[in-house]
C-alpha positions as protocol buffer text, in pm:
chain_id: "A"
residue {
  index: 1
  type: UNK
  ca { x: 4924 y: -5298 z: 1012 }
}
residue {
  index: 2
  type: UNK
  ca { x: 4852 y: -5662 z: 1091 }
}
residue {
  index: 3
  type: UNK
  ca { x: 5008 y: -5829 z: 1394 }
}
residue {
  index: 4
  type: UNK
  ca { x: 5022 y: -6173 z: 1552 }
}
residue {
  index: 5
  type: UNK
  ca { x: 5094 y: -6226 z: 1920 }
}
residue {
  index: 6
  type: UNK
  ca { x: 5289 y: -6516 z: 2066 }
}
residue {
  index: 7
  type: UNK
  ca { x: 5237 y: -6559 z: 2440 }
}
residue {
  index: 8
  type: UNK
  ca { x: 5554 y: -6717 z: 2576 }
}
residue {
  index: 9
  type: UNK
  ca { x: 5633 y: -6554 z: 2910 }
}
residue {
  index: 10
  type: UNK
  ca { x: 5463 y: -6652 z: 3236 }
}
residue {
  index: 11
  type: UNK
  ca { x: 5135 y: -6465 z: 3288 }
}
residue {
  index: 12
  type: UNK
  ca { x: 5155 y: -6290 z: 2953 }
}
residue {
  index: 13
  type: UNK
  ca { x: 4804 y: -6412 z: 2865 }
}
residue {
  index: 14
  type: UNK
  ca { x: 4650 y: -6366 z: 3209 }
}
residue {
  index: 15
  type: UNK
  ca { x: 4801 y: -6020 z: 3252 }
}
residue {
  index: 16
  type: UNK
  ca { x: 4916 y: -5852 z: 2929 }
}
residue {
  index: 17
  type: UNK
  ca { x: 4642 y: -6000 z: 2714 }
}
residue {
  index: 18
  type: UNK
  ca { x: 4367 y: -5981 z: 2976 }
}
residue {
  index: 19
  type: UNK
  ca { x: 4448 y: -5638 z: 3117 }
}
residue {
  index: 20
  type: UNK
  ca { x: 4579 y: -5452 z: 2812 }
}
residue {
  index: 21
  type: UNK
  ca { x: 4522 y: -5609 z: 2470 }
}
residue {
  index: 22
  type: UNK
  ca { x: 4179 y: -5766 z: 2516 }
}
residue {
  index: 23
  type: UNK
  ca { x: 4009 y: -5457 z: 2661 }
}
residue {
  index: 24
  type: UNK
  ca { x: 4149 y: -5249 z: 2374 }
}
residue {
  index: 25
  type: UNK
  ca { x: 4025 y: -5505 z: 2119 }
}
residue {
  index: 26
  type: UNK
  ca { x: 3681 y: -5503 z: 2278 }
}
residue {
  index: 27
  type: UNK
  ca { x: 3671 y: -5122 z: 2272 }
}
residue {
  index: 28
  type: UNK
  ca { x: 3806 y: -5100 z: 1916 }
}
residue {
  index: 29
  type: UNK
  ca { x: 4105 y: -4893 z: 2025 }
}
residue {
  index: 30
  type: UNK
  ca { x: 4394 y: -5140 z: 1987 }
}
residue {
  index: 31
  type: UNK
  ca { x: 4525 y: -4961 z: 1677 }
}
residue {
  index: 32
  type: UNK
  ca { x: 4621 y: -5260 z: 1461 }
}
residue {
  index: 33
  type: UNK
  ca { x: 4450 y: -5560 z: 1306 }
}
residue {
  index: 34
  type: UNK
  ca { x: 4530 y: -5871 z: 1509 }
}
residue {
  index: 35
  type: UNK
  ca { x: 4535 y: -6175 z: 1281 }
}
residue {
  index: 36
  type: UNK
  ca { x: 4650 y: -6442 z: 1523 }
}
residue {
  index: 37
  type: UNK
  ca { x: 4748 y: -6541 z: 1874 }
}
residue {
  index: 38
  type: UNK
  ca { x: 4962 y: -6841 z: 1965 }
}
residue {
  index: 39
  type: UNK
  ca { x: 4978 y: -6964 z: 2327 }
}
residue {
  index: 40
  type: UNK
  ca { x: 5257 y: -7155 z: 2500 }
}
residue {
  index: 41
  type: UNK
  ca { x: 5296 y: -7318 z: 2841 }
}
residue {
  index: 42
  type: UNK
  ca { x: 5052 y: -7209 z: 3115 }
}
residue {
  index: 43
  type: UNK
  ca { x: 4924 y: -6929 z: 2892 }
}
residue {
  index: 44
  type: UNK
  ca { x: 4707 y: -7200 z: 2732 }
}
residue {
  index: 45
  type: UNK
  ca { x: 4493 y: -7210 z: 3048 }
}
residue {
  index: 46
  type: UNK
  ca { x: 4311 y: -6888 z: 2953 }
}
residue {
  index: 47
  type: UNK
  ca { x: 4164 y: -7084 z: 2661 }
}
residue {
  index: 48
  type: UNK
  ca { x: 3980 y: -7331 z: 2888 }
}
residue {
  index: 49
  type: UNK
  ca { x: 3605 y: -7345 z: 2841 }
}
residue {
  index: 50
  type: UNK
  ca { x: 3443 y: -7119 z: 3100 }
}
residue {
  index: 51
  type: UNK
  ca { x: 3753 y: -6909 z: 3166 }
}
residue {
  index: 52
  type: UNK
  ca { x: 3634 y: -6544 z: 3170 }
}
residue {
  index: 53
  type: UNK
  ca { x: 3936 y: -6421 z: 2973 }
}
residue {
  index: 54
  type: UNK
  ca { x: 3906 y: -6700 z: 2719 }
}
residue {
  index: 55
  type: UNK
  ca { x: 3532 y: -6654 z: 2671 }
}
residue {
  index: 56
  type: UNK
  ca { x: 3578 y: -6281 z: 2607 }
}
residue {
  index: 57
  type: UNK
  ca { x: 3868 y: -6353 z: 2373 }
}
residue {
  index: 58
  type: UNK
  ca { x: 3673 y: -6616 z: 2179 }
}
residue {
  index: 59
  type: UNK
  ca { x: 3394 y: -6365 z: 2118 }
}
residue {
  index: 60
  type: UNK
  ca { x: 3635 y: -6099 z: 1988 }
}
residue {
  index: 61
  type: UNK
  ca { x: 3827 y: -6355 z: 1781 }
}
residue {
  index: 62
  type: UNK
  ca { x: 3510 y: -6473 z: 1613 }
}
residue {
  index: 63
  type: UNK
  ca { x: 3398 y: -6118 z: 1536 }
}
residue {
  index: 64
  type: UNK
  ca { x: 3738 y: -6016 z: 1394 }
}
residue {
  index: 65
  type: UNK
  ca { x: 3856 y: -6341 z: 1240 }
}
residue {
  index: 66
  type: UNK
  ca { x: 4153 y: -6378 z: 1478 }
}
residue {
  index: 67
  type: UNK
  ca { x: 4329 y: -6714 z: 1481 }
}
residue {
  index: 68
  type: UNK
  ca { x: 4354 y: -6865 z: 1831 }
}
residue {
  index: 69
  type: UNK
  ca { x: 4605 y: -7151 z: 1845 }
}
residue {
  index: 70
  type: UNK
  ca { x: 4783 y: -7322 z: 2130 }
}
residue {
  index: 71
  type: UNK
  ca { x: 5100 y: -7527 z: 2123 }
}
residue {
  index: 72
  type: UNK
  ca { x: 5011 y: -7893 z: 2080 }
}
residue {
  index: 73
  type: UNK
  ca { x: 5265 y: -8025 z: 2332 }
}
residue {
  index: 74
  type: UNK
  ca { x: 5172 y: -7757 z: 2587 }
}
residue {
  index: 75
  type: UNK
  ca { x: 4803 y: -7838 z: 2544 }
}
residue {
  index: 76
  type: UNK
  ca { x: 4858 y: -8214 z: 2568 }
}
residue {
  index: 77
  type: UNK
  ca { x: 5060 y: -8170 z: 2888 }
}
residue {
  index: 78
  type: UNK
  ca { x: 4779 y: -7961 z: 3042 }
}
residue {
  index: 79
  type: UNK
  ca { x: 4492 y: -8188 z: 2931 }
}
residue {
  index: 80
  type: UNK
  ca { x: 4358 y: -7926 z: 2690 }
}
residue {
  index: 81
  type: UNK
  ca { x: 4414 y: -8160 z: 2394 }
}
residue {
  index: 82
  type: UNK
  ca { x: 4398 y: -8530 z: 2313 }
}
residue {
  index: 83
  type: UNK
  ca { x: 4614 y: -8721 z: 2070 }
}
residue {
  index: 84
  type: UNK
  ca { x: 4984 y: -8694 z: 1998 }
}
residue {
  index: 85
  type: UNK
  ca { x: 5226 y: -8413 z: 1921 }
}
residue {
  index: 86
  type: UNK
  ca { x: 5157 y: -8306 z: 1562 }
}
residue {
  index: 87
  type: UNK
  ca { x: 5511 y: -8294 z: 1420 }
}
residue {
  index: 88
  type: UNK
  ca { x: 5734 y: -8482 z: 1668 }
}
residue {
  index: 89
  type: UNK
  ca { x: 5743 y: -8846 z: 1769 }
}
residue {
  index: 90
  type: UNK
  ca { x: 5698 y: -8843 z: 2148 }
}
residue {
  index: 91
  type: UNK
  ca { x: 5912 y: -9156 z: 2194 }
}
residue {
  index: 92
  type: UNK
  ca { x: 6213 y: -9083 z: 1974 }
}
residue {
  index: 93
  type: UNK
  ca { x: 6197 y: -8704 z: 1959 }
}
residue {
  index: 94
  type: UNK
  ca { x: 6236 y: -8725 z: 1581 }
}
residue {
  index: 95
  type: UNK
  ca { x: 6039 y: -8499 z: 1349 }
}
residue {
  index: 96
  type: UNK
  ca { x: 5744 y: -8638 z: 1154 }
}
residue {
  index: 97
  type: UNK
  ca { x: 5682 y: -8595 z: 782 }
}
residue {
  index: 98
  type: UNK
  ca { x: 5304 y: -8619 z: 829 }
}
residue {
  index: 99
  type: UNK
  ca { x: 5120 y: -8461 z: 1122 }
}
residue {
  index: 100
  type: UNK
  ca { x: 4978 y: -8678 z: 1398 }
}
residue {
  index: 101
  type: UNK
  ca { x: 4619 y: -8634 z: 1510 }
}
residue {
  index: 102
  type: UNK
  ca { x: 4568 y: -8388 z: 1794 }
}
residue {
  index: 103
  type: UNK
  ca { x: 4250 y: -8201 z: 1887 }
}
residue {
  index: 104
  type: UNK
  ca { x: 4142 y: -7955 z: 2154 }
}
residue {
  index: 105
  type: UNK
  ca { x: 3946 y: -8059 z: 2462 }
}
residue {
  index: 106
  type: UNK
  ca { x: 3726 y: -7834 z: 2677 }
}
residue {
  index: 107
  type: UNK
  ca { x: 3843 y: -7506 z: 2526 }
}
residue {
  index: 108
  type: UNK
  ca { x: 3656 y: -7193 z: 2431 }
}
residue {
  index: 109
  type: UNK
  ca { x: 3503 y: -7181 z: 2084 }
}
residue {
  index: 110
  type: UNK
  ca { x: 3734 y: -7150 z: 1787 }
}
residue {
  index: 111
  type: UNK
  ca { x: 4063 y: -7263 z: 1941 }
}
residue {
  index: 112
  type: UNK
  ca { x: 4299 y: -7474 z: 1733 }
}
residue {
  index: 113
  type: UNK
  ca { x: 4595 y: -7681 z: 1845 }
}
residue {
  index: 114
  type: UNK
  ca { x: 4917 y: -7716 z: 1651 }
}
residue {
  index: 115
  type: UNK
  ca { x: 5285 y: -7646 z: 1613 }
}
residue {
  index: 116
  type: UNK
  ca { x: 5480 y: -7402 z: 1399 }
}
residue {
  index: 117
  type: UNK
  ca { x: 5399 y: -7568 z: 1062 }
}
residue {
  index: 118
  type: UNK
  ca { x: 5029 y: -7545 z: 1154 }
}
residue {
  index: 119
  type: UNK
  ca { x: 5063 y: -7182 z: 1260 }
}
residue {
  index: 120
  type: UNK
  ca { x: 5238 y: -7087 z: 938 }
}
residue {
  index: 121
  type: UNK
  ca { x: 4973 y: -7260 z: 729 }
}
residue {
  index: 122
  type: UNK
  ca { x: 4687 y: -7103 z: 925 }
}
residue {
  index: 123
  type: UNK
  ca { x: 4831 y: -6752 z: 884 }
}
residue {
  index: 124
  type: UNK
  ca { x: 4937 y: -6794 z: 520 }
}
residue {
  index: 125
  type: UNK
  ca { x: 4616 y: -6650 z: 377 }
}
residue {
  index: 126
  type: UNK
  ca { x: 4626 y: -6350 z: 613 }
}
residue {
  index: 127
  type: UNK
  ca { x: 4992 y: -6301 z: 712 }
}
residue {
  index: 128
  type: UNK
  ca { x: 5093 y: -6055 z: 981 }
}
residue {
  index: 129
  type: UNK
  ca { x: 5327 y: -5766 z: 911 }
}
residue {
  index: 130
  type: UNK
  ca { x: 5475 y: -5810 z: 1255 }
}
residue {
  index: 131
  type: UNK
  ca { x: 5494 y: -6086 z: 1518 }
}
residue {
  index: 132
  type: UNK
  ca { x: 5513 y: -5974 z: 1879 }
}
residue {
  index: 133
  type: UNK
  ca { x: 5630 y: -6212 z: 2152 }
}
residue {
  index: 134
  type: UNK
  ca { x: 5503 y: -6142 z: 2500 }
}
């Protein structure tokens, strides 16, 4: 079974990912193939360059071809990205037909930034059987 995780609740990355999922991935005992992880709000902070959790996660993600993506607006707000929201005009709040430029800043290796259209596209070639929100 292939799964994707969405980290939405406070401390879900710093606790559930760091203390449960990541150690199991490192040991090869997690029991499923993880194809992607999407980070919201303060959960994006574990993806900062030099963060011990993020550095461990980046290594596992590279070895196992796991997508690491953080919400563009969450990353911009926390100075982990530069540019503009990918699919929403920040002034009017209206959706965009073409994505704006946004890129990660000072994150661990392999992290992408985007919104739902970007997540769907990134997972299209290796879709999960299940999405788990934590």
